Tab-separated table of C-alpha atoms in Angstrom:
chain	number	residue	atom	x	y	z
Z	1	UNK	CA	0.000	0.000	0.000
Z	2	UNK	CA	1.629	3.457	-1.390
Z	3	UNK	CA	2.187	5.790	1.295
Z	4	UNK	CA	-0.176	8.803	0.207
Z	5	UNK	CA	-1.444	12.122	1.757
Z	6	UNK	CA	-4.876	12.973	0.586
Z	7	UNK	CA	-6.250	15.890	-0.065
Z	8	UNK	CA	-10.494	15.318	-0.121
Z	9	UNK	CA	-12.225	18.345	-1.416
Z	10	UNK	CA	-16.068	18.435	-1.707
Z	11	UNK	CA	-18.377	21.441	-0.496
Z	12	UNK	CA	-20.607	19.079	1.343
Z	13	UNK	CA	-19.282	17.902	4.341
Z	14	UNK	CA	-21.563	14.222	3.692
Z	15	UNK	CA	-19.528	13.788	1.184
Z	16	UNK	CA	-16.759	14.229	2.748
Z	17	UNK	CA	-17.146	12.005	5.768
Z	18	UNK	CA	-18.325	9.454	3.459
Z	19	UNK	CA	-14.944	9.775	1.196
Z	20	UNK	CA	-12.628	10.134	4.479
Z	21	UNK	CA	-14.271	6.803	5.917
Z	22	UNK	CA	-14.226	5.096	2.416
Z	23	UNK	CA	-10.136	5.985	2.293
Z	24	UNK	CA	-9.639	4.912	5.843
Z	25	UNK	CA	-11.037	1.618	5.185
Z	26	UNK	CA	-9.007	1.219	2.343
Z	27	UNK	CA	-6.059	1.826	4.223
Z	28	UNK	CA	-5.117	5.645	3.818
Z	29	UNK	CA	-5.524	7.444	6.949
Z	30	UNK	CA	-3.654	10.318	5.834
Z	31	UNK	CA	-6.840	12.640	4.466
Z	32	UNK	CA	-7.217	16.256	4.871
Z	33	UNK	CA	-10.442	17.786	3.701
Z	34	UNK	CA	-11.284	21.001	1.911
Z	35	UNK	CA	-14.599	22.340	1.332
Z	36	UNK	CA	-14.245	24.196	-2.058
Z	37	UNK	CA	-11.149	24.832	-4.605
Z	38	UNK	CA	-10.171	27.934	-2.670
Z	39	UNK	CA	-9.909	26.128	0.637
Z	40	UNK	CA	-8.115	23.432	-1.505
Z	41	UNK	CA	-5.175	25.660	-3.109
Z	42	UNK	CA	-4.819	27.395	0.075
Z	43	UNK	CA	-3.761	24.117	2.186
Z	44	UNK	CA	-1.549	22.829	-0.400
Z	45	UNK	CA	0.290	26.089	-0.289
Z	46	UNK	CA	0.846	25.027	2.995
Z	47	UNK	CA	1.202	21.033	3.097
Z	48	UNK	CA	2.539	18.725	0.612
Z	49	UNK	CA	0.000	16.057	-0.697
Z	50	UNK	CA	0.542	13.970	-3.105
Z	51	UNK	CA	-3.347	12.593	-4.143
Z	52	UNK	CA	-5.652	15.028	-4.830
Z	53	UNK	CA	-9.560	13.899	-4.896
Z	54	UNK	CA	-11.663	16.189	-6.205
Z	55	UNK	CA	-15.582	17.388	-6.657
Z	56	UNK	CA	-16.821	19.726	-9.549
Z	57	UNK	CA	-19.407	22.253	-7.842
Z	58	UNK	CA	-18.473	23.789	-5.921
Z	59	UNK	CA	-19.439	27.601	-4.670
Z	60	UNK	CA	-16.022	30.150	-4.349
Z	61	UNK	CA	-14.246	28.176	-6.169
Z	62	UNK	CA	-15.170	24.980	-8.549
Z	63	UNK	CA	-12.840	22.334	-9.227
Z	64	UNK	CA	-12.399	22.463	-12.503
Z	65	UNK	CA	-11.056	25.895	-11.840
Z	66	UNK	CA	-9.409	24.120	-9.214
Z	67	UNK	CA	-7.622	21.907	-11.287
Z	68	UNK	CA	-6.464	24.212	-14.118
Z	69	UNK	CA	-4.810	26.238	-11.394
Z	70	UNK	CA	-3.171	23.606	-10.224
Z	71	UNK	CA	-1.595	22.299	-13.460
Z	72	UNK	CA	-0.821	25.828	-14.030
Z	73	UNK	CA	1.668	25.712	-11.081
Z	74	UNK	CA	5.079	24.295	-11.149
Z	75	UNK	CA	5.194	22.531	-7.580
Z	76	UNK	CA	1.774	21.040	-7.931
Z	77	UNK	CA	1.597	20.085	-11.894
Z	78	UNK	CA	2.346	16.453	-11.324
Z	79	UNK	CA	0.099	15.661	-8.117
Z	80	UNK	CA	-2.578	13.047	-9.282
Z	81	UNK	CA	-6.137	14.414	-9.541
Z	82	UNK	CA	-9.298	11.987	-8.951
Z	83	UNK	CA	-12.121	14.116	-9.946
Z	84	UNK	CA	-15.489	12.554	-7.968
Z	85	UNK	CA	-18.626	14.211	-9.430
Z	86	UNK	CA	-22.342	13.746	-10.115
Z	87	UNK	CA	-21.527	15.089	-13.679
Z	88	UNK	CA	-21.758	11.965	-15.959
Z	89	UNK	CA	-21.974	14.219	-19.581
Z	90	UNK	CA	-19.721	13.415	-22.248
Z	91	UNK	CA	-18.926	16.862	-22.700
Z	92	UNK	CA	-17.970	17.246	-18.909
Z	93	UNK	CA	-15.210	14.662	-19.001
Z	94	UNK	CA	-13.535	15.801	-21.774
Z	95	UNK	CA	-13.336	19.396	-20.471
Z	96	UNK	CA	-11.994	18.001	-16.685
Z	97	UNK	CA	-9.509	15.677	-18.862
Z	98	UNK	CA	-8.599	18.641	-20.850
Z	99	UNK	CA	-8.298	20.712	-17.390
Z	100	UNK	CA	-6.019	17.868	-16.244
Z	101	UNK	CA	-7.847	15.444	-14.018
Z	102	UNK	CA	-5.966	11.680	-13.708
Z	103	UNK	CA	-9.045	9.963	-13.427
Z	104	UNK	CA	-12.799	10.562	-13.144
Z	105	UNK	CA	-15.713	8.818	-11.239
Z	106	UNK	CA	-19.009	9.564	-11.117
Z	107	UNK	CA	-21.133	9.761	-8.033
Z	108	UNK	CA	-22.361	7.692	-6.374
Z	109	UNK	CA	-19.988	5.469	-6.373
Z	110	UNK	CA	-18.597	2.363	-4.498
Z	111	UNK	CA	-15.731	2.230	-2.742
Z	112	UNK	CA	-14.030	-0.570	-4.881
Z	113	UNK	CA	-14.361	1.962	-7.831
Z	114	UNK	CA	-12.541	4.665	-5.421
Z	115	UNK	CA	-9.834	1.848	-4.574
Z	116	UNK	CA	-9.347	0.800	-8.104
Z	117	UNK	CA	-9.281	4.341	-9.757
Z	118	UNK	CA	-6.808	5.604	-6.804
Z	119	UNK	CA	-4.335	2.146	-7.585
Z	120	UNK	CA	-5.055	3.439	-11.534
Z	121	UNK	CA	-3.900	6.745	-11.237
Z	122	UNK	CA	-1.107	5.779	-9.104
Z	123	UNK	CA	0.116	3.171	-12.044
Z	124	UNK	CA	-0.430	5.621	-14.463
Z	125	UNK	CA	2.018	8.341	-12.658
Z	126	UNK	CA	4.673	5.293	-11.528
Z	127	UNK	CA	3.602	5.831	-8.026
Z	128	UNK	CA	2.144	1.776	-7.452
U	1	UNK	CA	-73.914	71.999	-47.974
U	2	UNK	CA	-76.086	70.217	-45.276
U	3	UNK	CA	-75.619	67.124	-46.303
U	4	UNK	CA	-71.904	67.593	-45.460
U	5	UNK	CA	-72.425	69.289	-42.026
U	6	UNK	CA	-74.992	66.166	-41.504
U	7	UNK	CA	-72.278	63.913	-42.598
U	8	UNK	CA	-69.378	65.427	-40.209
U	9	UNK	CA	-71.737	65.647	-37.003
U	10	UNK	CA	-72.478	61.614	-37.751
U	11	UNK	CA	-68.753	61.468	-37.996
U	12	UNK	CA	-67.979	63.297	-34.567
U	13	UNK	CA	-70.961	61.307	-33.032
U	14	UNK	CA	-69.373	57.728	-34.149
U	15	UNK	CA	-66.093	58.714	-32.858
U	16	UNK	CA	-67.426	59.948	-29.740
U	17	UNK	CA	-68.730	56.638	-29.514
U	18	UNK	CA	-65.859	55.157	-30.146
U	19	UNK	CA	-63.352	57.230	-27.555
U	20	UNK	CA	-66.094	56.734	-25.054
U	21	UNK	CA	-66.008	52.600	-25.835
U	22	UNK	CA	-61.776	53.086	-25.775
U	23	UNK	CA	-62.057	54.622	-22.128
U	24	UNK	CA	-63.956	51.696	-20.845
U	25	UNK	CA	-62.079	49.187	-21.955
U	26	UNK	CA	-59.049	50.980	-20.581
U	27	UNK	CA	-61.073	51.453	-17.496
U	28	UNK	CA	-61.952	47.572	-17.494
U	29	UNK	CA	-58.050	46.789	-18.556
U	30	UNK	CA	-56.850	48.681	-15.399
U	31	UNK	CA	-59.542	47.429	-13.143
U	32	UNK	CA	-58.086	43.802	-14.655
U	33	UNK	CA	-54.601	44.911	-13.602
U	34	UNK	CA	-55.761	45.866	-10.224
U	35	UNK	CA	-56.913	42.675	-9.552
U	36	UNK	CA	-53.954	40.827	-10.912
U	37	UNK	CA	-52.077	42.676	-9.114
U	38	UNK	CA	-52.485	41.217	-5.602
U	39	UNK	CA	-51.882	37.242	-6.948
U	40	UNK	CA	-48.978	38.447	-8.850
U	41	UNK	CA	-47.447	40.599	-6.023
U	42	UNK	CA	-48.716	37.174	-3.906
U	43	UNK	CA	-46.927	34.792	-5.569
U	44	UNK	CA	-43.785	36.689	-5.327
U	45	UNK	CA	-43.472	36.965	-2.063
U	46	UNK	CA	-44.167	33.299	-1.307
U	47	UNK	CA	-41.218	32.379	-3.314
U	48	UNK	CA	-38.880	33.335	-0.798
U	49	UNK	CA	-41.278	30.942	1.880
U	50	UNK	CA	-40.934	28.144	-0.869
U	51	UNK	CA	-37.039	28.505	-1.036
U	52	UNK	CA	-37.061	28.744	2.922
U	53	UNK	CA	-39.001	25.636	3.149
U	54	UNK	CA	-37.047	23.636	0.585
U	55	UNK	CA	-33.559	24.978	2.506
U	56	UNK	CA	-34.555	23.365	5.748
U	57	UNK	CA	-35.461	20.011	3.698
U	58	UNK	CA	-31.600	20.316	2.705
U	59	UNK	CA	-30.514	21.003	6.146
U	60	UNK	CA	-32.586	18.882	7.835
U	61	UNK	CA	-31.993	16.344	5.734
U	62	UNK	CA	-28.151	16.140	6.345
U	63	UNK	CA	-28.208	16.439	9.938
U	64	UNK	CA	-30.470	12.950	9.894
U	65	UNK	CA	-27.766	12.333	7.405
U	66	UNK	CA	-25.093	13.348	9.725
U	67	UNK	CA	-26.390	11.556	12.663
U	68	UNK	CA	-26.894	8.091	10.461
U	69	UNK	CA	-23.106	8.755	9.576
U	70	UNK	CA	-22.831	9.197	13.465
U	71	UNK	CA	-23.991	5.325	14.112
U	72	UNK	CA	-22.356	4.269	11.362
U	73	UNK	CA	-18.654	5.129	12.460
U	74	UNK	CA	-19.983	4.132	16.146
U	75	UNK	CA	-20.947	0.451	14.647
U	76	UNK	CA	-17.359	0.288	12.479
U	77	UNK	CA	-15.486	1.614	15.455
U	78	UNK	CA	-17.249	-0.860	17.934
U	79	UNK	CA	-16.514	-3.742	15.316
U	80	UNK	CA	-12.831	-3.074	14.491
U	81	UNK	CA	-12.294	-3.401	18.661
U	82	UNK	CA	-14.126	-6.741	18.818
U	83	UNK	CA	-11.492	-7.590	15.739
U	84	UNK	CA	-8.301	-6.297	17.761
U	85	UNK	CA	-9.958	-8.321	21.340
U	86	UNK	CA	-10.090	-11.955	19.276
U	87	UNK	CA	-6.959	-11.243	17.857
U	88	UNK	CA	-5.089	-10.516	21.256
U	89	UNK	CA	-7.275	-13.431	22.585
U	90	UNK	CA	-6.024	-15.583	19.445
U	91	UNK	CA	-2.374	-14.389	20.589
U	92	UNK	CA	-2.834	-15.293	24.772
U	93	UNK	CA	-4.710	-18.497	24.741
U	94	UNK	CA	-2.052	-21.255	24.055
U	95	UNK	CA	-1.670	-22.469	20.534
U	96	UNK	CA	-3.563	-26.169	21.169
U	97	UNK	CA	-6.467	-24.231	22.811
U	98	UNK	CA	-8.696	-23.836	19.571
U	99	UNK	CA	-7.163	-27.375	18.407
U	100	UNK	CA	-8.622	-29.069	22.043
U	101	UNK	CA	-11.714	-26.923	21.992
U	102	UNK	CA	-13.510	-27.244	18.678
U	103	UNK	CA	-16.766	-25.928	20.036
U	104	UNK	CA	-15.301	-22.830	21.308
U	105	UNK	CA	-13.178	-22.345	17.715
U	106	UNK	CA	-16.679	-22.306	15.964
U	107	UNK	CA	-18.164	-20.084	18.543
U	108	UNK	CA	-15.046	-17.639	17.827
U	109	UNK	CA	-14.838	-17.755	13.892
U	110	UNK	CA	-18.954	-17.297	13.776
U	111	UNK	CA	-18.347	-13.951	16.061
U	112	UNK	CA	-15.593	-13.358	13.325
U	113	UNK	CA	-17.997	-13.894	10.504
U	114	UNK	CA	-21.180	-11.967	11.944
U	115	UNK	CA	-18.716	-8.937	12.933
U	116	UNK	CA	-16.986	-8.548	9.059
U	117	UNK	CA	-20.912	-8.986	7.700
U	118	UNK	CA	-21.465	-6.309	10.150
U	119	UNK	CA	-18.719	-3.721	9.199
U	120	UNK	CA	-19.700	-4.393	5.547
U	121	UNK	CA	-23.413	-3.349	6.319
U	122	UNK	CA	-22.344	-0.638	8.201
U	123	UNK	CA	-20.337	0.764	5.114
U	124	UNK	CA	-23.295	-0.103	2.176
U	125	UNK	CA	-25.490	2.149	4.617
U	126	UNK	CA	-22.543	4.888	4.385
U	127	UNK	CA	-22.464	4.327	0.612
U	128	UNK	CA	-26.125	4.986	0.395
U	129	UNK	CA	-25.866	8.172	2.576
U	130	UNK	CA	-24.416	9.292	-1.301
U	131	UNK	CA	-28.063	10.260	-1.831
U	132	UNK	CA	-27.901	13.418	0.357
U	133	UNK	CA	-25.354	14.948	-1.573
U	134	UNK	CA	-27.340	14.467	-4.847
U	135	UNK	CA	-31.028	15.453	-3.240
U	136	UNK	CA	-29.128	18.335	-1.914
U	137	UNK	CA	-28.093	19.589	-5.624
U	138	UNK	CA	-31.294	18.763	-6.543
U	139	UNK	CA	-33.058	20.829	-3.999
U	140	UNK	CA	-30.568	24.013	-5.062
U	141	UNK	CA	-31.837	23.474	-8.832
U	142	UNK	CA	-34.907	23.999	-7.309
U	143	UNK	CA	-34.362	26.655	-5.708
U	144	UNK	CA	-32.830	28.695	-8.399
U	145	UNK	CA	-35.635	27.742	-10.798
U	146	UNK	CA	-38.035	29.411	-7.493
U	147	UNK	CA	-35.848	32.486	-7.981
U	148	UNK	CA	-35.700	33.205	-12.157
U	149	UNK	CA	-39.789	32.817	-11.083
U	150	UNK	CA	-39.418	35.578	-8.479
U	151	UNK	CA	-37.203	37.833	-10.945
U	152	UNK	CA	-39.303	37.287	-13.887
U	153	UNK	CA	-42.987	38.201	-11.715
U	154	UNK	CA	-40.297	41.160	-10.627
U	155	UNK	CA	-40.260	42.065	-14.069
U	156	UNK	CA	-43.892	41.830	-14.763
U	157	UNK	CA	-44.615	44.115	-11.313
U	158	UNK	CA	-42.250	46.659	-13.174
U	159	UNK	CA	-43.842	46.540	-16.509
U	160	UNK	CA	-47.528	47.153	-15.477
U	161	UNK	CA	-45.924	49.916	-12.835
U	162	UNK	CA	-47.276	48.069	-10.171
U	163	UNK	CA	-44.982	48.213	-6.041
U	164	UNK	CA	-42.144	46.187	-6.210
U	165	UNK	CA	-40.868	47.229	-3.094
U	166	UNK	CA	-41.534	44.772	-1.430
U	167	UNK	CA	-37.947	42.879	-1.562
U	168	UNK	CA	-36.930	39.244	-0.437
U	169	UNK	CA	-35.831	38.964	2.788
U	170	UNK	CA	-33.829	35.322	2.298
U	171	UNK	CA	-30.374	36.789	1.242
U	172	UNK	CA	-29.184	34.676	-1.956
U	173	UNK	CA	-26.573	32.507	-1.006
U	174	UNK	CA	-24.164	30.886	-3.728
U	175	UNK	CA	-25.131	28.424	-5.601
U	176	UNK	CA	-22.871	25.219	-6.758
U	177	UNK	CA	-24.808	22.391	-8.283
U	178	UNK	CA	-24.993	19.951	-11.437
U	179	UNK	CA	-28.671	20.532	-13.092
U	180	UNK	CA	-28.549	16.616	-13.953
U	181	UNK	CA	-27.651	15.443	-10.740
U	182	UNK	CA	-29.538	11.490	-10.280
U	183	UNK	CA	-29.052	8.937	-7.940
U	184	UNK	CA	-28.300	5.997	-9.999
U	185	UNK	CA	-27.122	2.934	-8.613
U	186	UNK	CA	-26.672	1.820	-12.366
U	187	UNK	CA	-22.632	0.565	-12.292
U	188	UNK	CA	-23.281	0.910	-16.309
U	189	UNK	CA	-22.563	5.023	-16.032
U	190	UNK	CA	-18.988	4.490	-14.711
U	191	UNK	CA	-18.742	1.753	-17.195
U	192	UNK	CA	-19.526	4.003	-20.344
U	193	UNK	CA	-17.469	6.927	-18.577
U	194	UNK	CA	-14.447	4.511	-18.277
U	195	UNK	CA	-14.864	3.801	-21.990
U	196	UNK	CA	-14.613	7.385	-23.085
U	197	UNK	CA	-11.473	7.705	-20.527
U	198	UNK	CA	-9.891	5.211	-22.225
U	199	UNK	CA	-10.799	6.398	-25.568
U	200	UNK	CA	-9.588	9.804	-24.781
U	201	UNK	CA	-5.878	7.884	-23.021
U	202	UNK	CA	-5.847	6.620	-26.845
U	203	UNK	CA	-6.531	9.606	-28.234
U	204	UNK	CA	-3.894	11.293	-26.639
U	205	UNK	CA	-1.194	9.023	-26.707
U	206	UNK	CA	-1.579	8.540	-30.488
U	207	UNK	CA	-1.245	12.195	-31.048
């Protein structure tokens, strides 16, 4: 099991506490939430993570905003991005795959999918 | 000569007639506004009730959600301890305890069975508590509909200069939500969105 620090970031706390309890199960206990893409830049100014799971709507700040400012930075442009969203349209993935998401899973989902994308993602950026 | 003068009083007579006709219709048409204006002025100010109302379904709906979520990490918590007690009590008994007591080695791995059956119930209920998230997005869509309503019976106050001062006390918070958002349980929508991921992976890599 890869060593990772999460960063969860979903405006609704539910969803949060449901993603925090899914990762702990799984085996990573190292989860910091965020509640929008504001909050989210802010902490990893401050903290290193290297998983990033990610919601879409989100008020001050939405992730796919979220995620195009983080590709735009040097220090973060490599950190893995999960996006986890009720947005299932065709035209939606290919603009948060164009924005620079890793991986994409649509809500609700189980938490094999979560397992399985995470060891994906990790694979796909040598991290497994 | 009097023929014409006969002709142009006829004239002045019809569109007397006429002007007087135009004032009571306009009389009738703002009599008619008058009394749409108290159900349009009515249903604009229950919209910010309605949005009220469907606010505290949100909220009230994810502190049940919350307190579910409570139980839930209770139950998990509660079950991983029983797992950590037969594990030391695996680790003190002697080694030929389970192999002289046979009865007792059932009685243990059943407890073992009915407490991972447990945690995984405990987690599909978590899994389910999904729905809140979505209802909640749902709700908002609502809501914002409720509001172009308000704005647009706004507009109509405005255009048959009727009081619109009457303003909305419920101050507009942001709004963040996906229009389409379902509860499907349906593993077929990851499916078809893994396809296009991998399509697009292709895609890319080929280019």
């Amino acid at each position: 099991m890869a060593s990772l620090k999460i960063l969860a970031v979903d405006d609704s706390p539910t969803m949060r506490r449901i993603i925090v309890n899914t990762l702990k199960r799984a085996g990573y206990d190292d989860v910091t939430e965020a509640s929008d893409g504001k909050d989210a830049l802010a902490k990893m100014k401050v903290e290193q993570f290297n998983f990033v799971i990610t919601d879409w709507n989100m008020p001050e700040m939405d992730g796919l905003t979220f995620v195009s400012q983080v590709r735009s930075l040097d220090e973060f442009k490599d950190v893995p991005i999960l996006m986890v969203t009720t947005r299932s349209v065709k035209d939606d993935i290919i603009e948060a795959m164009k924005a620079g998401v890793n991986n994409y899973i649509v809500k609700p989902f189980t938490p094999e999918t979560l397992g399985e994308k995470i060891g994906q993602v990790l694979k796909s950026v040598g991290r497994s | 000569m009097m023929d014409k003068s006969i002709r142009v009083e006829n004239s002045t007579k019809n569109i007397h007639a006429e002007l007087r006709h135009l004032a009571d219709s306009i009389s009738q048409i703002i009599k008619g506004i008058r009394v749409a204006q108290e159900p349009i002025a009515d249903s604009r100010n229950k919209v910010p009730q309605a949005t009220e109302q469907l606010e505290r379904v949100t909220q009230q709906t994810a502190m049940a959600t919350h307190r579910v979520l409570d139980m839930v990490e209770a139950i998990t918590g509660r079950d991983g301890e029983i797992e950590t007690q037969m594990k030391e009590l695996r680790r003190v008994l002697p080694s030929t305890y389970f192999r002289n007591n046979s009865r007792v080695k059932r009685i243990v791995e059943r407890i073992g069975v009915n407490v991972s059956a447990n945690q995984n119930d405990a987690y599909a209920i978590m899994d389910a508590l999904q729905f809140q998230d979505i209802t909640s997005q749902q709700v908002d869509h609502a809501i914002s509909l409720l509001e172009q309503v308000e704005n647009r019976l706004k507009d109509v106050m405005v255009g048959l200069q009727l009081d619109v001062s009457a303003e909305s006390d419920v101050k507009r918070k942001e709004r963040a939500y996906d229009p389409n958002a379902h509860f499907s349980s349906n593993s077929n929508e990851q499916s078809e969105v893994d396809k296009l991921l991998h399509n697009l992976t292709k895609e890319k890599q080929n280019n």
